[in-house]
Coordinates of C-alpha atoms in Angstrom, one line a residue:
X1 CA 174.8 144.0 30.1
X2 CA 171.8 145.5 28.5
X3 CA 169.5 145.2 31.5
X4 CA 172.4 146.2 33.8
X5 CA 172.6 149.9 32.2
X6 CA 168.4 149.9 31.9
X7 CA 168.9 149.3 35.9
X8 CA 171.6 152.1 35.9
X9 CA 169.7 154.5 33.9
X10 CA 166.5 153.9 36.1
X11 CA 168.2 154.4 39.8
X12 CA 169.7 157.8 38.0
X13 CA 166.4 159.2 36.9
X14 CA 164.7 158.1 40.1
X15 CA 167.4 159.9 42.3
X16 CA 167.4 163.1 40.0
X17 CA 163.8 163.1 40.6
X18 CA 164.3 162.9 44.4
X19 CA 166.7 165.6 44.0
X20 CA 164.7 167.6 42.2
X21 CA 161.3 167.0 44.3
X22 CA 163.5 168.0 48.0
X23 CA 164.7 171.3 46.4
X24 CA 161.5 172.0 45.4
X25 CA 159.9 171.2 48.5
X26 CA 162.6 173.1 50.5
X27 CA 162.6 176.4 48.3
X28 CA 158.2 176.7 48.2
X29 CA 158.2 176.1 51.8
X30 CA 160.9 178.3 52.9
X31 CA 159.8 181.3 50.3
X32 CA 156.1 181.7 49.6
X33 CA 154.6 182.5 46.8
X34 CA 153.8 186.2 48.6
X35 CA 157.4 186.8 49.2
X36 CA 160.0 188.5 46.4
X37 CA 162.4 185.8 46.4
X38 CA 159.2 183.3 45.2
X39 CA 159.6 185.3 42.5
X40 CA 163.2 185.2 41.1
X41 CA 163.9 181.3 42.5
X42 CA 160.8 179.8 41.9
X43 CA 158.0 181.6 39.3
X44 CA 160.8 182.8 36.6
X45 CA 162.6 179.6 36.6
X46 CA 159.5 177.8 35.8
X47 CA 158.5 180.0 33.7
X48 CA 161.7 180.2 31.1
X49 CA 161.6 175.7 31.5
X50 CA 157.8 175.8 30.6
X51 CA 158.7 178.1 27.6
X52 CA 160.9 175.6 26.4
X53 CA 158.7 172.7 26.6
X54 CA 155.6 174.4 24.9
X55 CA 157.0 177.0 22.0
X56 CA 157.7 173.9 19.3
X57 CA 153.6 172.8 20.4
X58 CA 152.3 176.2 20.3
X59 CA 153.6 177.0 16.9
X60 CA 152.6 173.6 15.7
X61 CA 149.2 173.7 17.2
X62 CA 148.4 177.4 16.0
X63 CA 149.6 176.7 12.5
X64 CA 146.9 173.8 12.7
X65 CA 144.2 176.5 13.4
X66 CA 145.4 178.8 10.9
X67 CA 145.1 175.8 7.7
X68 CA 141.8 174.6 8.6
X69 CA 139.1 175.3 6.0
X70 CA 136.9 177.0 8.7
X71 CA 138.2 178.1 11.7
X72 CA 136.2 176.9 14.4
X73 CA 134.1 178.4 16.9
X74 CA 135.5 179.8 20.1
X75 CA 135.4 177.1 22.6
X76 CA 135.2 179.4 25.9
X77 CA 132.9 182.9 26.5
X78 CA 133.5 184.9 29.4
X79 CA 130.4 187.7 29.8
X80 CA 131.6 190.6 32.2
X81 CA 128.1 191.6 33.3
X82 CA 129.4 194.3 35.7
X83 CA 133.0 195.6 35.5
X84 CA 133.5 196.1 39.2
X85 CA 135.5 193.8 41.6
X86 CA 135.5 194.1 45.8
X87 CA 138.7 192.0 45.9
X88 CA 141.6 193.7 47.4
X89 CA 144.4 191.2 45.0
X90 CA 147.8 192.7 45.3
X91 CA 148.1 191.0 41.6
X92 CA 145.1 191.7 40.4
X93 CA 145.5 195.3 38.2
X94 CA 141.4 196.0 38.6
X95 CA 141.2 195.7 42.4
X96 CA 139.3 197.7 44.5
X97 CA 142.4 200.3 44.7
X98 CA 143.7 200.4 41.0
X99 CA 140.6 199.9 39.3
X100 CA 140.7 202.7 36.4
X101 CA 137.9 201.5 34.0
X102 CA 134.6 203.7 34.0
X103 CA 131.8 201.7 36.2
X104 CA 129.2 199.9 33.5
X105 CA 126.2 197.3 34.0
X106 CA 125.4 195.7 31.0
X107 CA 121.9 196.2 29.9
X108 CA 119.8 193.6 30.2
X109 CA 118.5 193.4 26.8
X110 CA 122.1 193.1 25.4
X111 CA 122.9 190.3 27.8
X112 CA 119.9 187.8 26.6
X113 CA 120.6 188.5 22.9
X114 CA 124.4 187.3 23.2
X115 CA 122.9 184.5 25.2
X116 CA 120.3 183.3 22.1
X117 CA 123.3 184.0 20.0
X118 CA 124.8 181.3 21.6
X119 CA 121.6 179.3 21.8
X120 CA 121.6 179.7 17.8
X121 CA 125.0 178.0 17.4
X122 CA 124.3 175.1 19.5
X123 CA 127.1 176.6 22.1
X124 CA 128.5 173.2 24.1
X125 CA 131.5 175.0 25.4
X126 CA 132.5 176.9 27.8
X127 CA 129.9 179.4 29.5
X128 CA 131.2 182.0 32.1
X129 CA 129.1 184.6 33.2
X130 CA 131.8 186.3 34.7
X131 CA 135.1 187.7 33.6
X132 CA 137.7 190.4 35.6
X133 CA 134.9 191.0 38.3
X134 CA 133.1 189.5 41.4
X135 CA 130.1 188.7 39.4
X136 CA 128.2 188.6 42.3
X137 CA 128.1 192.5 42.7
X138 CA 125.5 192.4 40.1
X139 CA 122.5 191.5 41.7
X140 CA 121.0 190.1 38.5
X141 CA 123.5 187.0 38.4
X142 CA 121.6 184.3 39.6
X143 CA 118.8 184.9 37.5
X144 CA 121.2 185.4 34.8
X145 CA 123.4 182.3 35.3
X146 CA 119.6 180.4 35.2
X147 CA 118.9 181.9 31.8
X148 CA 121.8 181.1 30.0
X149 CA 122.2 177.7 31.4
X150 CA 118.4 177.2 29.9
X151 CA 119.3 178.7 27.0
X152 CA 122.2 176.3 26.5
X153 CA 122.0 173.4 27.8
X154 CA 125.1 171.2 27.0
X155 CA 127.5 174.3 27.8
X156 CA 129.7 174.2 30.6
X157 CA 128.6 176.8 33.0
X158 CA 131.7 177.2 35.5
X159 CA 131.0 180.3 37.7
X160 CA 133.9 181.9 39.8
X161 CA 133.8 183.9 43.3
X162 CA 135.5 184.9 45.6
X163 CA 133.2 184.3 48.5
X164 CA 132.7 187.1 49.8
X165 CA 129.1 188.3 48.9
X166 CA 128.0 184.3 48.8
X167 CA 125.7 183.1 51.1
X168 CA 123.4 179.6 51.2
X169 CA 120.3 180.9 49.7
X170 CA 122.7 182.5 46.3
X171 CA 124.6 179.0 46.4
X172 CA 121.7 177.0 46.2
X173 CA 120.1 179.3 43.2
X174 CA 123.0 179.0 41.3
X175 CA 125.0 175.7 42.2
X176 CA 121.7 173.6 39.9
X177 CA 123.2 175.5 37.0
X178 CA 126.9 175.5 37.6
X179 CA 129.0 172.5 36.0
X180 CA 131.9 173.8 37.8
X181 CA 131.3 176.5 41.1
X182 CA 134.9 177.5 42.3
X183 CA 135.5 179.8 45.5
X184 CA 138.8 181.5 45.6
X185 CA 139.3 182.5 49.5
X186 CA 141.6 185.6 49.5
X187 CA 143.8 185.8 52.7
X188 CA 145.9 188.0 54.6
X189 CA 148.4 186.1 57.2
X190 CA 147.2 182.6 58.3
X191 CA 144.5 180.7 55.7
X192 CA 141.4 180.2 57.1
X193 CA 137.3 180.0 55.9
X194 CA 135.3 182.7 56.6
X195 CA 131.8 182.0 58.5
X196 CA 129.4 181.8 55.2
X197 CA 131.7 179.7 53.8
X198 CA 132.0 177.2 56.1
X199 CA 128.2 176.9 55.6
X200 CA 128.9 176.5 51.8
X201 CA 131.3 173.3 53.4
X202 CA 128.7 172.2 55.5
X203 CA 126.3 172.5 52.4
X204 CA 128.8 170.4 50.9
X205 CA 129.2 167.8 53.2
X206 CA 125.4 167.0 52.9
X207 CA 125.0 166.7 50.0
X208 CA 128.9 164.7 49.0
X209 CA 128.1 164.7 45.2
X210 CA 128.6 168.1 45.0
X211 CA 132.6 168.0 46.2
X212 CA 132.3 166.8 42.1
X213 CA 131.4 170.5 41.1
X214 CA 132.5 172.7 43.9
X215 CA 136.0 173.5 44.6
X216 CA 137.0 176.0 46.8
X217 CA 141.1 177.7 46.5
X218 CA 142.9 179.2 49.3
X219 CA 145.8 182.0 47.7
X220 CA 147.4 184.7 49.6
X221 CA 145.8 188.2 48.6
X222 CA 149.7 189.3 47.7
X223 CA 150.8 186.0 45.7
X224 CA 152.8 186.5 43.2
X225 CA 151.3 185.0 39.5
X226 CA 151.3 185.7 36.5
X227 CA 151.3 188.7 35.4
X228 CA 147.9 189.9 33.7
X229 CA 149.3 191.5 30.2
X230 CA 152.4 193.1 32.3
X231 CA 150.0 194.4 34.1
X232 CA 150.5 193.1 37.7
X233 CA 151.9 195.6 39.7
X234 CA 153.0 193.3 42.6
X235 CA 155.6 191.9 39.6
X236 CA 159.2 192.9 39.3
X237 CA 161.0 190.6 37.0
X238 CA 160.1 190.2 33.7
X239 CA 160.8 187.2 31.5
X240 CA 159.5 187.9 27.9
X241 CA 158.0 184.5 26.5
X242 CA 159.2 183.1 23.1
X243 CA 156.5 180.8 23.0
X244 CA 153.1 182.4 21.8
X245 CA 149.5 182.0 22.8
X246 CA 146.3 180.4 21.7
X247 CA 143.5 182.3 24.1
X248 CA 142.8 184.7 20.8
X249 CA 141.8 181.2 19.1
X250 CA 140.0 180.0 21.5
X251 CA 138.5 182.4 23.9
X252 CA 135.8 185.4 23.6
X253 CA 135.9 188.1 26.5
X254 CA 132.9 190.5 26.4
X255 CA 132.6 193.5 28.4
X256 CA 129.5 194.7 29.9
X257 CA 129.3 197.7 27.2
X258 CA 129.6 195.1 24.7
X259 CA 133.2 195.4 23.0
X260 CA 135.0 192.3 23.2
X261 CA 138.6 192.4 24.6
X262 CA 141.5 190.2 23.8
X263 CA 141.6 187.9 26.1
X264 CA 141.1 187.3 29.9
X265 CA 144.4 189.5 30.6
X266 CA 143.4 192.1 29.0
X267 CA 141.6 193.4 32.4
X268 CA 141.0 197.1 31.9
X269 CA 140.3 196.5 27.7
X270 CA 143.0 198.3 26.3
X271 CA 142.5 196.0 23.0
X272 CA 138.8 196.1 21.3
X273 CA 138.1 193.7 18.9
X274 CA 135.0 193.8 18.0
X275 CA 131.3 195.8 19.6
X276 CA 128.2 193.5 19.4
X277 CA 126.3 196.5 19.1
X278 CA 127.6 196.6 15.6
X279 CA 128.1 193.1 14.4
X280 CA 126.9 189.6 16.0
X281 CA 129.3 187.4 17.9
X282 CA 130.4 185.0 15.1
X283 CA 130.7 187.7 12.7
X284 CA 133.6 189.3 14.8
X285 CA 135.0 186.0 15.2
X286 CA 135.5 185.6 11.8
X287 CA 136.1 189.4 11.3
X288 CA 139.9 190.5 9.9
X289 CA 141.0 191.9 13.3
X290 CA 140.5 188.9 14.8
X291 CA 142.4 187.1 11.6
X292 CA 145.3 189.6 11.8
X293 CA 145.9 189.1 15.9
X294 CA 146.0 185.1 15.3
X295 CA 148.6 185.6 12.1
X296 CA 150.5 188.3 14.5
X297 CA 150.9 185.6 17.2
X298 CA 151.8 183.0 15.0
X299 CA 154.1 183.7 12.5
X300 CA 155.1 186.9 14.5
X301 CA 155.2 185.8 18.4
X302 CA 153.9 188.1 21.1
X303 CA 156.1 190.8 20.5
X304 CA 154.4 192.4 17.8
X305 CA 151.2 193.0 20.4
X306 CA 152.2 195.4 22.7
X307 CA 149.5 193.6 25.8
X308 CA 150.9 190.5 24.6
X309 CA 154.9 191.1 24.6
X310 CA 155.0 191.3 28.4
X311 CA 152.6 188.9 29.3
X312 CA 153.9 185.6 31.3
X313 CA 150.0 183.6 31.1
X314 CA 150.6 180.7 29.0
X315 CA 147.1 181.1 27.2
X316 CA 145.2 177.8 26.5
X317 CA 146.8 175.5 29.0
X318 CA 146.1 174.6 33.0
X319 CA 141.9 175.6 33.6
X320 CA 142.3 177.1 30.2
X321 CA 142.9 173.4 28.6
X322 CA 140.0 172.1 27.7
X323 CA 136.0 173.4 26.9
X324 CA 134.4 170.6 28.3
X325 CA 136.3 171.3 32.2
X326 CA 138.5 173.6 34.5
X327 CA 139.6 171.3 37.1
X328 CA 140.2 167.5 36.7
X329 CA 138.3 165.1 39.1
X330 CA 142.0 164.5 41.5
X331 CA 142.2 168.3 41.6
X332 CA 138.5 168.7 43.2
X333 CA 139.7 165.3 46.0
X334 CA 142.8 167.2 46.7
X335 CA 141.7 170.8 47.1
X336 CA 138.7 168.9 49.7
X337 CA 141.3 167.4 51.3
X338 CA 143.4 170.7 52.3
X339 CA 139.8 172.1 53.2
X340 CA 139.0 169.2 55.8
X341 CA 142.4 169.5 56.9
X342 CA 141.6 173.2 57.9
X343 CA 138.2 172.5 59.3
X344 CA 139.8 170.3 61.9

């Protein structure tokens, strides 16, 4: 009798799963993401089921933080070297169009000290020279991608494009200091690789053991994602998260003036948290602003932060995870696979 209801309660949850998986399949492939009704039948209904799952982890996990003796070090740094971006994102509130921040380079001098301020702590996480930006608009990057790798060694230098400026002789500068090099392709209509990316494939294809570092995304320039802060403007519906969100405990965001933002949403830095031309990187860590946004978000929730109480980015999971990685070895085989699939 007892295996008989096992048997029962296995055929259920295999055909729910089947259910589940063909509605699924039938509602992303007859609304894309680009399209309104992605939004209300798909994105928001995963959203308020995520929310669900992670609040009762969140709080756990940030009360955790908040009890150690010494909080620890941040495990991810992006460094915004130039705030400009020649992406044309529908999401994206600092495109090309609906960029409002004042244009800034950071000075070189400021760049290499945060970089031996790094170097000091032994850094081993996660190095990004890059930030809300196409950091190849500064002409300075591979060179500075070179130093900081140097500099520290056992980081994990991921380094994000979106193609458009790349070209062989800049791929094969920077791709011997990259851990992880990802290409985000930006379409209009029907997905395809532009000309100098196809040589970055053919690059590729040479040399195999780099398909273990590159991975190159195809997304729709009018996707509808997550919403930046609140602050996508290709968003309608708004589902205001209970859960809260670890990026201000794990994650530094420095602007090319050198003021520190709040985290990767905060795109334009309407939240300063610190300016390293006052005080060094570990000192602002550890500074009481810092202490008083991680004691808002966890005994408070998000809706005490006025960036954070509209703000649908589940902060420290997905490419945010983990200091050590972005993408997990199946995810670099399967986006290759849609690639080869659109070379033929």
């Amino acid at each position: 009798m007892k295996i008989l209801i096992i048997r029962i309660i296995y055929r259920f949850n295999r055909t729910r799963k089947n259910i589940v998986k063909t509605i699924k399949d039938f509602i992303l492939n007859n609304f894309p993401k680009q399209i309104r009704l992605y939004e209300l039948l798909v994105l928001l209904p995963q959203k308020i089921i995520q929310d669900y799952k992670r609040k009762p982890l969140i709080e756990k996990e940030l009360k955790q933080y908040l009890t150690q003796d010494e909080f620890p070090l941040f495990m991810t740094i992006e460094i915004e070297t130039i705030n400009r971006c020649n992406g044309e994102c529908a999401f994206c509130p600092v495109n090309r169009y609906d960029d409002i921040r004042e244009f800034k380079l950071m000075d070189e001098a400021l760049f290499k000290n945060i970089i031996e301020q790094l170097k000091a702590l032994n850094y081993e996480g996660r190095l990004q020279i890059f930030s809300n930006n196409e950091p190849l608009m500064d002409k300075r990057i591979c060179e500075f991608v070179k130093f900081a790798k140097e500099a520290c060694p056992h980081s994990h230098m991921s380094f994000f494009t979106n193609g458009t400026l790349l070209n062989d002789e800049k791929f094969l500068k920077l791709i011997p200091y990259c851990d992880t090099f990802c290409i985000d392709i930006y379409y209009s209509g029907k997905a395809n690789l532009p000309g100098n990316i196809k040589n970055i494939v053919r690059i590729c294809n040479e040399k195999p053991e780099l398909k273990n570092k590159v991975i190159i995304s195809l997304i729709n320039k009018d996707a509808i994602r997550n919403n930046r802060g609140g602050q996508s403007k290709n968003r309608i519906f708004k589902y205001r998260l209970k859960s809260s969100c670890k990026l201000p405990f794990q994650q530094i965001i420095v602007r090319p003036d050198g003021k520190l933002s709040l985290c990767c949403n905060d795109a334009c830095g309407a939240l300063t948290l610190g300016d390293l031309s006052k005080n060094s990187l570990l000192e602002i860590w550890h500074s009481d602003i810092y202490k008083k946004i991680r004691e808002d978000l966890c005994y408070n929730g998000r809706s005490v932060i006025d960036l954070c109480k509209d703000c649908d980015n589940f902060g420290g999971f997905g490419t945010n995870a983990s200091k050590d990685y972005i993408f997990k070895p199946d995810e670099f085989a399967r986006k290759w696979s849609i690639i080869e699939k659109l070379e033929l």
